[in-house]
């Protein structure tokens, strides 16, 4: 399902929905997985997508690689950093794609 927010408000709702989905996510005990947040506030922990639109940023791969080797709070912080970076990348992608300016 392709979703293309075209206004600043739609990009913000997209960002907010993905963020809320990621916050609710608790990844399982598997490795080499990605944490995906969707604009609908749903989330999914799954293997990396084989085909992602080349222009859409991909989430961090292997969110569980460091899980066993560090304290839980540190691991959750690491996942949060990667998730925040991905959320901002998606929002900036949509902003650049539609040429939002300072007034927007």
Coordinates of N, CA and C in Angstrom, one line a residue:
X1 N 0.8 -1.2 0.0 CA 0.0 0.0 0.0 C 0.9 1.2 0.0
X2 N 0.7 2.1 -1.0 CA 1.5 3.3 -1.1 C 0.8 4.4 -0.5
X3 N 1.5 5.2 0.3 CA 0.9 6.4 1.0 C 1.8 7.6 0.7
X4 N 1.3 8.6 0.2 CA 2.0 9.8 -0.2 C 1.4 11.1 0.4
X5 N 1.9 11.4 1.7 CA 1.3 12.7 2.2 C 1.8 13.8 1.4
X6 N 1.0 14.8 1.2 CA 1.3 15.9 0.3 C 1.3 17.3 0.9
X7 N 0.8 17.3 2.2 CA 0.8 18.6 2.9 C 1.6 18.5 4.2
X8 N 2.0 19.6 4.8 CA 2.8 19.5 6.0 C 2.0 18.8 7.1
X9 N 0.7 19.0 7.1 CA -0.2 18.4 8.1 C -0.2 16.9 7.9
X10 N -0.3 16.4 6.6 CA -0.3 15.0 6.3 C 1.0 14.3 6.7
X11 N 2.1 15.0 6.4 CA 3.5 14.5 6.8 C 3.6 14.4 8.3
X12 N 3.0 15.4 9.0 CA 3.1 15.3 10.5 C 2.2 14.1 11.0
X13 N 1.0 14.0 10.4 CA 0.2 12.8 10.8 C 0.9 11.5 10.5
X14 N 1.5 11.4 9.4 CA 2.3 10.2 9.0 C 3.4 10.0 10.0
X15 N 4.2 11.0 10.4 CA 5.2 10.9 11.4 C 4.7 10.4 12.7
X16 N 3.6 11.1 13.1 CA 3.0 10.8 14.4 C 2.4 9.4 14.5
X17 N 1.8 9.0 13.4 CA 1.3 7.6 13.4 C 2.4 6.6 13.4
X18 N 3.4 6.8 12.7 CA 4.5 5.8 12.7 C 5.2 5.8 14.1
X19 N 5.4 7.0 14.7 CA 6.0 7.1 16.0 C 5.2 6.4 17.0
X20 N 3.9 6.6 17.0 CA 3.0 5.9 18.0 C 3.0 4.4 17.8
X21 N 3.1 4.0 16.6 CA 3.2 2.5 16.4 C 4.5 2.0 16.9
X22 N 5.6 2.7 16.7 CA 6.9 2.2 17.2 C 7.0 2.2 18.7
X23 N 6.4 3.2 19.3 CA 6.4 3.2 20.8 C 5.7 2.0 21.4
X24 N 4.6 1.5 20.7 CA 3.9 0.4 21.3 C 4.6 -1.0 21.0
X25 N 5.6 -0.9 20.1 CA 6.2 -2.2 19.7 C 7.2 -2.8 20.8
X26 N 7.1 -4.0 20.9 CA 8.0 -4.8 21.7 C 8.6 -5.9 20.9
X27 N 9.8 -5.8 20.4 CA 10.3 -6.8 19.4 C 10.5 -8.1 20.1
X28 N 10.3 -9.2 19.3 CA 10.5 -10.6 19.8 C 12.0 -10.9 19.9
X29 N 12.3 -12.1 20.4 CA 13.6 -12.5 20.6 C 14.3 -13.1 19.4
X30 N 14.1 -12.5 18.2 CA 14.8 -13.0 17.0 C 15.8 -11.9 16.5
X31 N 16.7 -12.4 15.7 CA 17.7 -11.4 15.2 C 17.4 -11.1 13.7
X32 N 18.2 -10.1 13.3 CA 18.1 -9.6 11.9 C 16.7 -9.1 11.5
X33 N 16.0 -8.5 12.4 CA 14.7 -8.0 12.1 C 14.7 -6.4 12.1
X34 N 13.7 -5.9 11.4 CA 13.5 -4.5 11.4 C 12.2 -4.1 12.1
X35 N 12.2 -3.0 12.7 CA 11.0 -2.5 13.3 C 10.3 -1.4 12.4
X36 N 9.1 -1.7 11.9 CA 8.4 -0.8 11.0 C 7.3 -0.2 11.7
X37 N 7.1 1.1 11.5 CA 6.0 1.9 12.0 C 5.2 2.4 10.8
X38 N 3.9 2.3 10.9 CA 3.1 2.8 9.8 C 2.2 4.0 10.2
X39 N 1.8 4.8 9.2 CA 1.0 6.0 9.5 C -0.3 5.7 10.3
X40 N -0.7 4.4 10.2 CA -2.0 4.0 10.8 C -1.8 3.7 12.3
X41 N -0.6 4.0 12.9 CA -0.2 3.7 14.2 C -0.1 2.2 14.5
X42 N 0.0 1.4 13.4 CA 0.3 0.0 13.6 C 1.8 -0.2 13.5
X43 N 2.3 -1.3 14.0 CA 3.7 -1.6 13.9 C 3.9 -3.0 13.5
X44 N 5.1 -3.3 13.1 CA 5.4 -4.7 12.7 C 6.9 -4.9 12.9
X45 N 7.3 -6.0 13.5 CA 8.7 -6.5 13.6 C 8.8 -7.6 12.6
X46 N 9.6 -7.4 11.6 CA 9.7 -8.4 10.5 C 11.0 -8.4 9.9
X47 N 11.3 -9.4 9.0 CA 12.5 -9.5 8.3 C 12.5 -8.2 7.3
X48 N 13.7 -7.8 6.9 CA 13.8 -6.7 6.0 C 13.0 -6.9 4.7
X49 N 12.3 -5.9 4.2 CA 11.5 -6.1 3.0 C 12.5 -6.3 1.8
X50 N 12.1 -7.2 1.0 CA 13.0 -7.5 -0.2 C 12.9 -6.4 -1.2
X51 N 11.7 -5.8 -1.3 CA 11.6 -4.6 -2.3 C 11.0 -3.5 -1.5
X52 N 11.8 -2.4 -1.3 CA 11.3 -1.2 -0.7 C 11.5 -0.1 -1.8
X53 N 10.5 0.8 -2.0 CA 10.8 1.8 -2.9 C 12.2 2.5 -2.7
X54 N 13.0 2.6 -3.7 CA 14.4 3.0 -3.5 C 14.5 4.4 -2.8
X55 N 13.5 5.2 -3.0 CA 13.6 6.6 -2.4 C 13.2 6.6 -0.9
X56 N 12.4 5.6 -0.5 CA 11.9 5.6 0.9 C 12.9 5.0 1.8
X57 N 13.3 5.8 2.9 CA 14.3 5.3 3.8 C 13.9 4.0 4.5
X58 N 14.9 3.1 4.6 CA 14.6 1.8 5.3 C 14.9 1.9 6.7
X59 N 14.2 1.2 7.6 CA 14.5 1.2 9.0 C 15.8 0.4 9.3
X60 N 16.3 0.6 10.5 CA 17.6 -0.1 10.9 C 17.4 -1.6 10.9
X61 N 18.4 -2.3 10.4 CA 18.4 -3.7 10.3 C 19.0 -4.3 11.6
X62 N 18.5 -5.4 12.0 CA 19.1 -6.1 13.1 C 18.9 -5.4 14.5
X63 N 17.7 -5.0 14.8 CA 17.5 -4.3 16.0 C 17.8 -5.2 17.3
X64 N 17.9 -6.5 17.1 CA 18.1 -7.3 18.2 C 19.6 -7.8 18.3
X65 N 20.5 -7.4 17.5 CA 21.8 -7.8 17.5 C 22.5 -7.6 18.9
X66 N 22.3 -6.5 19.4 CA 23.0 -6.1 20.7 C 22.1 -6.4 21.9
X67 N 21.0 -7.0 21.8 CA 20.0 -7.1 22.9 C 20.6 -7.9 24.0
X68 N 21.3 -9.1 23.7 CA 21.8 -9.9 24.8 C 23.1 -9.4 25.4
X69 N 23.8 -8.5 24.7 CA 25.1 -8.0 25.2 C 25.0 -6.7 26.0
X70 N 23.8 -6.2 26.3 CA 23.8 -4.9 27.0 C 22.6 -4.9 27.9
X71 N 22.6 -4.0 28.9 CA 21.4 -3.8 29.7 C 20.2 -3.4 28.9
X72 N 19.0 -3.9 29.4 CA 17.7 -3.6 28.7 C 17.5 -2.1 28.4
X73 N 17.7 -1.3 29.4 CA 17.5 0.2 29.2 C 18.4 0.7 28.1
X74 N 19.7 0.2 28.0 CA 20.6 0.7 27.0 C 20.1 0.2 25.6
X75 N 19.7 -1.0 25.6 CA 19.2 -1.6 24.3 C 17.9 -0.8 23.8
X76 N 17.0 -0.6 24.7 CA 15.8 0.2 24.3 C 16.2 1.6 23.8
X77 N 17.2 2.2 24.5 CA 17.7 3.5 24.0 C 18.2 3.4 22.6
X78 N 19.0 2.3 22.3 CA 19.5 2.1 21.0 C 18.4 2.0 19.9
X79 N 17.4 1.2 20.2 CA 16.3 1.0 19.3 C 15.6 2.3 19.1
X80 N 15.4 3.1 20.2 CA 14.8 4.4 20.1 C 15.6 5.4 19.2
X81 N 16.9 5.4 19.3 CA 17.7 6.2 18.5 C 17.5 5.9 17.0
X82 N 17.6 4.6 16.7 CA 17.5 4.1 15.3 C 16.1 4.4 14.8
X83 N 15.0 4.3 15.6 CA 13.7 4.5 15.2 C 13.4 6.0 15.0
X84 N 14.0 6.9 15.9 CA 13.8 8.3 15.7 C 14.5 8.8 14.4
X85 N 15.7 8.2 14.1 CA 16.4 8.6 12.9 C 15.6 8.2 11.7
X86 N 15.0 7.0 11.7 CA 14.2 6.6 10.6 C 12.9 7.4 10.4
X87 N 12.3 7.7 11.5 CA 11.1 8.6 11.5 C 11.4 9.9 10.9
X88 N 12.5 10.5 11.3 CA 12.9 11.8 10.7 C 13.2 11.7 9.2
X89 N 13.9 10.6 8.9 CA 14.3 10.4 7.5 C 13.0 10.3 6.6
X90 N 12.0 9.6 7.0 CA 10.8 9.5 6.3 C 10.1 10.8 6.2
X91 N 10.0 11.6 7.3 CA 9.4 12.9 7.2 C 10.1 13.9 6.3
X92 N 11.4 13.8 6.4 CA 12.2 14.7 5.5 C 12.1 14.3 4.0
X93 N 12.0 13.0 3.8 CA 11.8 12.5 2.4 C 10.5 13.1 1.8
X94 N 9.4 13.0 2.6 CA 8.2 13.5 2.1 C 8.2 15.0 1.9
X95 N 8.9 15.7 2.9 CA 9.0 17.2 2.8 C 9.8 17.6 1.6
X96 N 10.9 16.9 1.3 CA 11.7 17.2 0.1 C 11.0 16.9 -1.2
X97 N 10.3 15.8 -1.2 CA 9.6 15.3 -2.4 C 8.6 16.3 -2.9
X98 N 7.9 17.0 -1.9 CA 6.8 17.9 -2.3 C 7.2 19.4 -2.2
X99 N 8.5 19.6 -1.9 CA 9.1 20.9 -1.9 C 8.5 21.9 -0.9
X100 N 8.2 21.4 0.3 CA 7.7 22.3 1.3 C 8.7 23.4 1.6
X101 N 8.2 24.6 1.8 CA 9.1 25.8 2.1 C 8.9 26.2 3.5
X102 N 9.6 27.3 3.8 CA 9.6 27.9 5.2 C 8.1 28.2 5.6
X103 N 7.3 28.7 4.7 CA 6.0 29.0 5.1 C 5.1 27.8 5.5
X104 N 5.4 26.6 4.8 CA 4.7 25.4 5.2 C 5.1 24.9 6.6

